[in-house]
Tab-separated table of N, CA and C in Angstrom:
chain	number	residue	atom	x	y	z
M	13	GLY	N	143.002	120.114	83.085
M	13	GLY	CA	144.031	120.501	83.975
M	13	GLY	C	144.277	119.454	85.041
M	14	ALA	N	145.170	119.766	85.921
M	14	ALA	CA	145.558	118.868	87.008
M	14	ALA	C	144.505	118.873	88.103
M	15	THR	N	144.437	117.768	88.834
M	15	THR	CA	143.573	117.691	90.006
M	15	THR	C	144.361	118.211	91.200
M	16	LEU	N	143.778	119.143	91.940
M	16	LEU	CA	144.458	119.765	93.067
M	16	LEU	C	143.774	119.418	94.373
M	17	ASP	N	144.572	119.321	95.438
M	17	ASP	CA	143.974	119.125	96.754
M	17	ASP	C	143.591	120.493	97.327
M	18	VAL	N	143.130	120.520	98.566
M	18	VAL	CA	142.635	121.763	99.157
M	18	VAL	C	143.723	122.816	99.355
M	19	LYS	N	144.993	122.402	99.350
M	19	LYS	CA	146.094	123.350	99.500
M	19	LYS	C	146.713	123.744	98.163
M	20	GLY	N	146.170	123.218	97.042
M	20	GLY	CA	146.666	123.576	95.725
M	20	GLY	C	147.727	122.657	95.174
M	21	ALA	N	148.097	121.608	95.912
M	21	ALA	CA	149.104	120.664	95.429
M	21	ALA	C	148.461	119.695	94.427
M	22	THR	N	149.244	119.292	93.424
M	22	THR	CA	148.758	118.351	92.413
M	22	THR	C	148.580	116.971	93.035
M	23	VAL	N	147.457	116.332	92.729
M	23	VAL	CA	147.132	115.002	93.226
M	23	VAL	C	147.112	114.063	92.035
M	24	SER	N	147.700	112.892	92.190
M	24	SER	CA	147.689	111.919	91.092
M	24	SER	C	147.152	110.594	91.603
M	25	GLY	N	146.827	109.708	90.659
M	25	GLY	CA	146.378	108.362	91.022
M	25	GLY	C	144.906	108.260	91.354
M	26	LEU	N	144.139	109.329	91.153
M	26	LEU	CA	142.707	109.265	91.429
M	26	LEU	C	141.966	108.744	90.212
M	27	SER	N	141.113	107.770	90.417
M	27	SER	CA	140.291	107.321	89.294
M	27	SER	C	138.892	106.956	89.765
M	28	ALA	N	138.769	106.242	90.858
M	28	ALA	CA	137.445	105.811	91.327
M	28	ALA	C	136.633	107.007	91.788
M	29	GLY	N	135.344	106.916	91.605
M	29	GLY	CA	134.434	107.935	92.111
M	29	GLY	C	134.034	108.988	91.106
M	30	LYS	N	134.633	108.970	89.921
M	30	LYS	CA	134.262	109.953	88.906
M	30	LYS	C	132.889	109.628	88.327
M	31	VAL	N	132.131	110.676	88.038
M	31	VAL	CA	130.846	110.499	87.369
M	31	VAL	C	131.125	110.307	85.873
M	32	LEU	N	130.700	109.184	85.330
M	32	LEU	CA	130.975	108.861	83.933
M	32	LEU	C	129.827	109.234	83.003
M	33	GLN	N	128.604	109.101	83.473
M	33	GLN	CA	127.451	109.504	82.667
M	33	GLN	C	126.265	109.776	83.578
M	34	VAL	N	125.406	110.671	83.117
M	34	VAL	CA	124.186	111.029	83.844
M	34	VAL	C	123.037	110.977	82.854
M	35	LEU	N	121.990	110.256	83.214
M	35	LEU	CA	120.775	110.170	82.407
M	35	LEU	C	119.589	110.500	83.291
M	36	SER	N	118.605	111.187	82.732
M	36	SER	CA	117.457	111.589	83.545
M	36	SER	C	116.185	111.558	82.710
M	37	LEU	N	115.104	111.181	83.348
M	37	LEU	CA	113.782	111.201	82.724
M	37	LEU	C	112.881	112.097	83.556
M	38	SER	N	112.287	113.076	82.906
M	38	SER	CA	111.274	113.928	83.512
M	38	SER	C	109.936	113.413	83.010
M	39	TYR	N	109.036	113.048	83.932
M	39	TYR	CA	107.832	112.293	83.569
M	39	TYR	C	106.591	112.976	84.136
M	40	ASN	N	105.711	113.468	83.261
M	40	ASN	CA	104.515	114.154	83.755
M	40	ASN	C	103.209	113.453	83.393
M	41	THR	N	103.286	112.238	82.885
M	41	THR	CA	102.083	111.458	82.598
M	41	THR	C	101.429	111.038	83.918
M	42	THR	N	100.108	111.054	83.967
M	42	THR	CA	99.413	110.606	85.175
M	42	THR	C	99.093	109.117	85.051
M	43	GLU	N	99.130	108.439	86.179
M	43	GLU	CA	98.849	107.001	86.227
M	43	GLU	C	98.032	106.700	87.477
M	44	THR	N	97.278	105.620	87.423
M	44	THR	CA	96.547	105.129	88.594
M	44	THR	C	96.739	103.624	88.709
M	45	TRP	N	96.561	103.096	89.929
M	45	TRP	CA	96.707	101.666	90.171
M	45	TRP	C	95.934	101.294	91.415
M	46	LEU	N	95.831	99.991	91.635
M	46	LEU	CA	95.130	99.489	92.819
M	46	LEU	C	96.130	98.807	93.745
M	47	THR	N	95.811	97.625	94.248
M	47	THR	CA	96.570	97.023	95.345
M	47	THR	C	97.686	96.077	94.927
M	48	THR	N	97.863	95.792	93.644
M	48	THR	CA	98.957	94.925	93.218
M	48	THR	C	100.145	95.765	92.750
M	49	TRP	N	101.343	95.204	92.814
M	49	TRP	CA	102.545	95.902	92.380
M	49	TRP	C	102.565	95.997	90.862
M	50	VAL	N	102.746	97.225	90.345
M	50	VAL	CA	102.793	97.457	88.895
M	50	VAL	C	103.947	98.401	88.565
M	51	ASP	N	104.440	98.305	87.321
M	51	ASP	CA	105.465	99.224	86.830
M	51	ASP	C	104.838	100.577	86.538
M	52	THR	N	105.643	101.627	86.655
M	52	THR	CA	105.227	102.956	86.225
M	52	THR	C	106.059	103.355	84.999
M	53	GLY	N	105.759	104.499	84.462
M	53	GLY	CA	106.552	105.042	83.375
M	53	GLY	C	107.859	105.655	83.845
M	54	LEU	N	108.103	105.674	85.147
M	54	LEU	CA	109.389	106.139	85.681
M	54	LEU	C	110.407	105.022	85.497
M	55	THR	N	110.933	104.929	84.281
M	55	THR	CA	111.827	103.856	83.865
M	55	THR	C	112.945	104.454	83.028
M	56	ILE	N	114.173	104.006	83.273
M	56	ILE	CA	115.315	104.524	82.518
M	56	ILE	C	116.366	103.427	82.362
M	57	ASP	N	117.047	103.414	81.222
M	57	ASP	CA	118.100	102.444	80.944
M	57	ASP	C	119.455	103.128	80.983
M	58	ILE	N	120.447	102.418	81.496
M	58	ILE	CA	121.830	102.889	81.480
M	58	ILE	C	122.718	101.687	81.185
M	59	THR	N	123.783	101.901	80.456
M	59	THR	CA	124.743	100.838	80.140
M	59	THR	C	126.076	101.180	80.793
M	60	PRO	N	126.389	100.525	81.915
M	60	PRO	CA	127.660	100.806	82.598
M	60	PRO	C	128.857	100.404	81.729
M	61	ALA	N	129.957	101.144	81.870
M	61	ALA	CA	131.155	100.886	81.083
M	61	ALA	C	131.983	99.726	81.637
M	62	ALA	N	131.857	99.432	82.929
M	62	ALA	CA	132.628	98.354	83.548
M	62	ALA	C	131.808	97.723	84.671
M	63	THR	N	132.062	96.445	84.927
M	63	THR	CA	131.294	95.744	85.963
M	63	THR	C	131.578	96.273	87.363
M	64	ALA	N	132.733	96.908	87.575
M	64	ALA	CA	133.070	97.455	88.899
M	64	ALA	C	132.360	98.778	89.174
M	65	ASN	N	131.774	99.388	88.153
M	65	ASN	CA	131.141	100.689	88.335
M	65	ASN	C	129.820	100.563	89.070
M	66	LYS	N	129.439	101.634	89.721
M	66	LYS	CA	128.179	101.691	90.467
M	66	LYS	C	127.224	102.633	89.760
M	67	VAL	N	125.944	102.521	90.109
M	67	VAL	CA	124.927	103.413	89.563
M	67	VAL	C	124.175	104.044	90.730
M	68	LEU	N	124.202	105.372	90.762
M	68	LEU	CA	123.448	106.119	91.774
M	68	LEU	C	122.071	106.414	91.192
M	69	VAL	N	121.034	105.923	91.837
M	69	VAL	CA	119.656	106.089	91.373
M	69	VAL	C	118.978	107.112	92.279
M	70	MET	N	118.392	108.139	91.666
M	70	MET	CA	117.716	109.196	92.425
M	70	MET	C	116.306	109.363	91.875
M	71	ILE	N	115.332	109.308	92.768
M	71	ILE	CA	113.933	109.383	92.365
M	71	ILE	C	113.226	110.429	93.207
M	72	THR	N	112.446	111.267	92.544
M	72	THR	CA	111.479	112.115	93.217
M	72	THR	C	110.162	111.921	92.488
M	73	ALA	N	109.177	111.439	93.208
M	73	ALA	CA	107.884	111.125	92.589
M	73	ALA	C	106.764	111.715	93.439
M	74	TYR	N	105.673	112.049	92.773
M	74	TYR	CA	104.524	112.681	93.434
M	74	TYR	C	103.329	111.747	93.366
M	75	PHE	N	102.870	111.319	94.553
M	75	PHE	CA	101.833	110.307	94.650
M	75	PHE	C	100.579	110.849	95.316
M	76	GLY	N	99.453	110.377	94.842
M	76	GLY	CA	98.172	110.606	95.486
M	76	GLY	C	97.619	109.260	95.921
M	77	GLY	N	96.734	109.269	96.904
M	77	GLY	CA	96.158	108.013	97.357
M	77	GLY	C	95.017	108.255	98.318
M	78	ASN	N	94.152	107.267	98.412
M	78	ASN	CA	93.078	107.315	99.399
M	78	ASN	C	93.623	106.987	100.780
M	79	SER	N	94.710	106.211	100.802
M	79	SER	CA	95.361	105.813	102.050
M	79	SER	C	96.829	105.544	101.732
M	80	ASP	N	97.384	104.436	102.191
M	80	ASP	CA	98.809	104.152	101.998
M	80	ASP	C	99.151	103.930	100.526
M	81	VAL	N	100.288	104.516	100.094
M	81	VAL	CA	100.842	104.322	98.765
M	81	VAL	C	102.289	103.872	98.948
M	82	TYR	N	102.713	102.842	98.206
M	82	TYR	CA	104.035	102.248	98.372
M	82	TYR	C	104.809	102.311	97.060
M	83	PHE	N	106.160	102.398	97.163
M	83	PHE	CA	106.959	102.283	95.952
M	83	PHE	C	108.251	101.522	96.217
M	84	ARG	N	108.817	100.984	95.123
M	84	ARG	CA	110.068	100.242	95.162
M	84	ARG	C	110.964	100.704	94.016
M	85	ILE	N	112.282	100.661	94.242
M	85	ILE	CA	113.248	100.829	93.160
M	85	ILE	C	113.627	99.430	92.688
M	86	VAL	N	113.527	99.221	91.388
M	86	VAL	CA	113.781	97.906	90.811
M	86	VAL	C	114.844	98.027	89.720
M	87	ARG	N	115.830	97.115	89.742
M	87	ARG	CA	116.801	96.984	88.647
M	87	ARG	C	116.411	95.753	87.841
M	88	ASP	N	116.090	95.971	86.566
M	88	ASP	CA	115.579	94.901	85.712
M	88	ASP	C	114.367	94.274	86.415
M	89	SER	N	114.501	93.096	87.029
M	89	SER	CA	113.357	92.530	87.757
M	89	SER	C	113.665	92.336	89.244
M	90	THR	N	114.772	92.924	89.721
M	90	THR	CA	115.194	92.747	91.112
M	90	THR	C	114.909	93.995	91.930
M	91	ASP	N	114.198	93.818	93.030
M	91	ASP	CA	113.935	94.907	93.980
M	91	ASP	C	115.238	95.179	94.713
M	92	ILE	N	115.819	96.361	94.520
M	92	ILE	CA	117.166	96.616	95.045
M	92	ILE	C	117.208	97.483	96.290
M	93	SER	N	116.122	98.089	96.655
M	93	SER	CA	116.147	99.013	97.795
M	93	SER	C	114.893	98.818	98.618
M	94	GLN	N	114.962	97.868	99.516
M	94	GLN	CA	113.752	97.583	100.290
M	94	GLN	C	114.089	97.370	101.755
M	95	ALA	N	113.076	97.515	102.550
M	95	ALA	CA	113.203	97.275	103.985
M	95	ALA	C	113.246	95.769	104.240
M	96	ALA	N	113.611	95.407	105.446
M	96	ALA	CA	113.602	94.006	105.836
M	96	ALA	C	112.161	93.528	105.996
M	97	ALA	N	111.920	92.297	105.595
M	97	ALA	CA	110.586	91.713	105.742
M	97	ALA	C	110.234	91.622	107.228
M	98	ALA	N	108.980	91.910	107.554
M	98	ALA	CA	108.529	91.848	108.943
M	98	ALA	C	107.053	91.470	108.972
M	99	SER	N	106.796	90.185	109.139
M	99	SER	CA	105.436	89.684	109.256
M	99	SER	C	104.616	90.048	108.018
M	100	ALA	N	103.453	90.627	108.201
M	100	ALA	CA	102.557	90.934	107.076
M	100	ALA	C	102.780	92.333	106.504
M	101	ARG	N	103.782	93.056	107.005
M	101	ARG	CA	103.997	94.431	106.562
M	101	ARG	C	104.488	94.495	105.118
M	102	GLN	N	104.133	95.566	104.416
M	102	GLN	CA	104.622	95.794	103.059
M	102	GLN	C	106.133	95.986	103.085
M	103	VAL	N	106.831	95.404	102.126
M	103	VAL	CA	108.272	95.583	101.985
M	103	VAL	C	108.476	96.578	100.846
M	104	THR	N	108.986	97.770	101.172
M	104	THR	CA	109.031	98.862	100.212
M	104	THR	C	110.344	99.627	100.295
M	105	THR	N	110.563	100.492	99.317
M	105	THR	CA	111.607	101.508	99.415
M	105	THR	C	111.066	102.673	100.219
M	106	GLY	N	109.793	103.007	100.003
M	106	GLY	CA	109.171	104.111	100.713
M	106	GLY	C	107.666	104.021	100.655
M	107	ALA	N	107.016	104.807	101.494
M	107	ALA	CA	105.556	104.806	101.562
M	107	ALA	C	105.084	106.138	102.105
M	108	ASN	N	103.832	106.462	101.809
M	108	ASN	CA	103.226	107.635	102.432
M	108	ASN	C	101.761	107.362	102.693
M	109	VAL	N	101.184	108.181	103.509
M	109	VAL	CA	99.758	108.127	103.777
M	109	VAL	C	99.187	109.467	103.358
M	110	ALA	N	98.574	109.503	102.185
M	110	ALA	CA	98.032	110.762	101.681
M	110	ALA	C	96.914	111.254	102.598
M	111	GLY	N	95.965	110.379	102.926
M	111	GLY	CA	94.909	110.737	103.850
M	111	GLY	C	93.860	111.680	103.289
M	112	ASP	N	94.058	112.158	102.084
M	112	ASP	CA	93.135	113.095	101.452
M	112	ASP	C	93.168	112.809	99.958
M	113	VAL	N	92.048	112.460	99.387
M	113	VAL	CA	92.014	112.091	97.960
M	113	VAL	C	92.400	113.249	97.058
M	114	ASN	N	92.456	114.465	97.583
M	114	ASN	CA	92.814	115.629	96.779
M	114	ASN	C	94.263	116.069	96.982
M	115	ALA	N	95.041	115.305	97.758
M	115	ALA	CA	96.422	115.681	98.063
M	115	ALA	C	97.406	114.934	97.161
M	116	ILE	N	98.564	115.569	96.953
M	116	ILE	CA	99.709	114.928	96.304
M	116	ILE	C	100.869	115.026	97.281
M	117	CYS	N	101.516	113.888	97.528
M	117	CYS	CA	102.634	113.856	98.469
M	117	CYS	C	103.912	113.467	97.738
M	118	PRO	N	105.001	114.226	97.927
M	118	PRO	CA	106.268	113.859	97.303
M	118	PRO	C	106.949	112.741	98.076
M	119	MET	N	107.611	111.848	97.340
M	119	MET	CA	108.455	110.828	97.945
M	119	MET	C	109.751	110.796	97.151
M	120	SER	N	110.862	110.702	97.861
M	120	SER	CA	112.172	110.663	97.215
M	120	SER	C	112.969	109.491	97.743
M	121	ALA	N	113.899	109.023	96.908
M	121	ALA	CA	114.809	107.960	97.324
M	121	ALA	C	116.107	108.115	96.553
M	122	ILE	N	117.207	107.793	97.217
M	122	ILE	CA	118.526	107.748	96.591
M	122	ILE	C	119.134	106.413	96.977
M	123	PHE	N	119.648	105.693	95.984
M	123	PHE	CA	120.213	104.373	96.255
M	123	PHE	C	121.435	104.160	95.383
M	124	LEU	N	122.544	103.723	95.989
M	124	LEU	CA	123.767	103.412	95.250
M	124	LEU	C	123.782	101.913	94.973
M	125	ASP	N	123.689	101.567	93.699
M	125	ASP	CA	123.579	100.166	93.283
M	125	ASP	C	124.890	99.690	92.668
M	126	SER	N	125.145	98.399	92.799
M	126	SER	CA	126.287	97.739	92.157
M	126	SER	C	125.742	96.696	91.194
M	127	PRO	N	125.408	97.093	89.958
M	127	PRO	CA	124.749	96.154	89.045
M	127	PRO	C	125.663	95.073	88.482
M	128	SER	N	126.982	95.242	88.544
M	128	SER	CA	127.949	94.275	87.987
M	128	SER	C	127.588	93.911	86.560
M	129	ALA	N	127.362	94.921	85.728
M	129	ALA	CA	126.916	94.694	84.354
M	129	ALA	C	127.580	95.684	83.408
M	130	THR	N	127.694	95.261	82.148
M	130	THR	CA	128.124	96.166	81.086
M	130	THR	C	127.116	96.146	79.943
M	131	SER	N	125.930	95.647	80.223
M	131	SER	CA	124.840	95.655	79.247
M	131	SER	C	123.773	96.627	79.731
M	132	ALA	N	122.840	96.947	78.843
M	132	ALA	CA	121.762	97.879	79.205
M	132	ALA	C	121.052	97.380	80.455
M	133	THR	N	120.941	98.250	81.437
M	133	THR	CA	120.333	97.928	82.732
M	133	THR	C	119.182	98.891	82.959
M	134	THR	N	118.024	98.336	83.289
M	134	THR	CA	116.814	99.138	83.462
M	134	THR	C	116.550	99.385	84.943
M	135	TYR	N	116.355	100.657	85.284
M	135	TYR	CA	115.924	101.039	86.628
M	135	TYR	C	114.513	101.594	86.511
M	136	LYS	N	113.652	101.194	87.445
M	136	LYS	CA	112.260	101.635	87.370
M	136	LYS	C	111.665	101.750	88.757
M	137	VAL	N	110.528	102.429	88.791
M	137	VAL	CA	109.738	102.550	90.010
M	137	VAL	C	108.512	101.672	89.865
M	138	MET	N	108.312	100.794	90.838
M	138	MET	CA	107.084	99.997	90.921
M	138	MET	C	106.246	100.555	92.065
M	139	VAL	N	104.937	100.441	91.944
M	139	VAL	CA	104.026	101.010	92.944
M	139	VAL	C	102.922	100.028	93.317
M	140	SER	N	102.366	100.258	94.488
M	140	SER	CA	101.191	99.536	94.963
M	140	SER	C	100.487	100.474	95.936
M	141	ALA	N	99.330	100.066	96.417
M	141	ALA	CA	98.588	100.899	97.361
M	141	ALA	C	97.733	100.031	98.267
M	142	GLU	N	97.356	100.596	99.402
M	142	GLU	CA	96.429	99.889	100.291
M	142	GLU	C	95.065	99.744	99.618
M	143	THR	N	94.609	100.803	98.950
M	143	THR	CA	93.334	100.729	98.219
M	143	THR	C	93.490	101.197	96.780
M	144	ALA	N	94.025	102.405	96.572
M	144	ALA	CA	94.221	102.952	95.229
M	144	ALA	C	95.256	104.061	95.308
M	145	GLY	N	96.059	104.194	94.236
M	145	GLY	CA	97.079	105.227	94.219
M	145	GLY	C	97.166	105.881	92.858
M	146	SER	N	97.882	106.995	92.811
M	146	SER	CA	98.073	107.702	91.545
M	146	SER	C	99.439	108.365	91.531
M	147	LEU	N	99.935	108.611	90.319
M	147	LEU	CA	101.220	109.254	90.107
M	147	LEU	C	100.982	110.566	89.375
M	148	ASN	N	101.612	111.624	89.855
M	148	ASN	CA	101.547	112.965	89.247
M	148	ASN	C	100.162	113.602	89.293
M	149	ARG	N	99.313	113.129	90.171
M	149	ARG	CA	97.984	113.718	90.362
M	149	ARG	C	97.416	113.199	91.678
M	150	SER	N	96.388	113.856	92.161
M	150	SER	CA	95.691	113.344	93.346
M	150	SER	C	94.752	112.230	92.903
M	151	ASN	N	94.289	111.444	93.859
M	151	ASN	CA	93.311	110.411	93.493
M	151	ASN	C	91.980	111.042	93.111
M	152	GLY	N	91.615	112.155	93.763
M	152	GLY	CA	90.370	112.842	93.424
M	152	GLY	C	90.423	113.458	92.035
M	153	ASP	N	91.526	114.125	91.716
M	153	ASP	CA	91.812	114.680	90.394
M	153	ASP	C	90.664	115.486	89.792
M	154	GLY	N	89.920	116.195	90.643
M	154	GLY	CA	88.867	117.070	90.120
M	154	GLY	C	89.462	118.254	89.372
M	155	ASP	N	88.703	118.814	88.468
M	155	ASP	CA	89.181	119.918	87.637
M	155	ASP	C	89.004	121.246	88.378
M	156	TYR	N	89.848	121.428	89.421
M	156	TYR	CA	89.802	122.631	90.246
M	156	TYR	C	91.220	123.165	90.408
M	157	ALA	N	91.352	124.443	90.689
M	157	ALA	CA	92.660	125.066	90.828
M	157	ALA	C	93.480	124.465	91.965
M	158	ASP	N	92.832	123.924	92.998
M	158	ASP	CA	93.567	123.360	94.128
M	158	ASP	C	93.808	121.852	93.984
M	159	ARG	N	93.680	121.305	92.789
M	159	ARG	CA	93.943	119.878	92.521
M	159	ARG	C	95.090	119.804	91.506
M	160	PRO	N	96.330	119.920	91.968
M	160	PRO	CA	97.463	120.077	91.051
M	160	PRO	C	97.834	118.791	90.310
M	161	ARG	N	98.594	118.994	89.271
M	161	ARG	CA	99.297	117.923	88.572
M	161	ARG	C	100.784	118.139	88.847
M	162	SER	N	101.573	117.077	88.804
M	162	SER	CA	102.995	117.190	89.130
M	162	SER	C	103.853	116.504	88.087
M	163	ASN	N	105.155	116.654	88.252
M	163	ASN	CA	106.153	116.072	87.365
M	163	ASN	C	107.146	115.284	88.218
M	164	SER	N	107.344	114.010	87.903
M	164	SER	CA	108.264	113.173	88.641
M	164	SER	C	109.532	112.940	87.840
M	165	THR	N	110.625	112.566	88.523
M	165	THR	CA	111.886	112.335	87.828
M	165	THR	C	112.582	111.090	88.339
M	166	ILE	N	113.325	110.464	87.436
M	166	ILE	CA	114.277	109.417	87.802
M	166	ILE	C	115.587	109.754	87.112
M	167	THR	N	116.662	109.780	87.886
M	167	THR	CA	117.982	110.121	87.374
M	167	THR	C	118.953	109.032	87.791
M	168	VAL	N	119.811	108.608	86.862
M	168	VAL	CA	120.844	107.623	87.168
M	168	VAL	C	122.202	108.213	86.800
M	169	MET	N	123.188	107.948	87.657
M	169	MET	CA	124.556	108.411	87.429
M	169	MET	C	125.488	107.215	87.535
M	170	GLU	N	126.292	106.976	86.492
M	170	GLU	CA	127.297	105.933	86.583
M	170	GLU	C	128.526	106.497	87.278
M	171	ILE	N	128.974	105.800	88.326
M	171	ILE	CA	130.118	106.215	89.124
M	171	ILE	C	131.247	105.198	88.907
M	172	GLU	N	132.420	105.703	88.554
M	172	GLU	CA	133.541	104.812	88.303
M	172	GLU	C	133.904	104.036	89.568
M	173	GLY	N	134.108	102.727	89.424
M	173	GLY	CA	134.342	101.856	90.578
M	173	GLY	C	135.779	101.723	90.995
């Protein structure tokens, strides 16, 4: 049907901003890492239809750690959502301080990217930690009712440019 404005009148000439495709990965595998940056299984590919189109990347991930846990959103091999560099501080998309080896802390990020590509483009989550970190589980991960496991997601939406 026709596109209508808030008063019911027909609107024409709209094209930019439409959602063209949505892809999502639900990921419940547990992972652990130490102090170097590593890829996780939170990885998804999308092939944009035009170079002018944008990709909205949405991540919700559940991290455990003995102390600080860091993550980045990466397109192919480029870190696309990071803070400004400042001395010796970690440059990340986000971070948390679990403070309890038996805790899981959620972290989310939303980033609108302009990949300028029409080939398969990979979006992924990379992680690091001050000492040790984990995905979808606590670092303690004891077999007790109060030591949960979680499910993380990465979703990408192509937006017409």
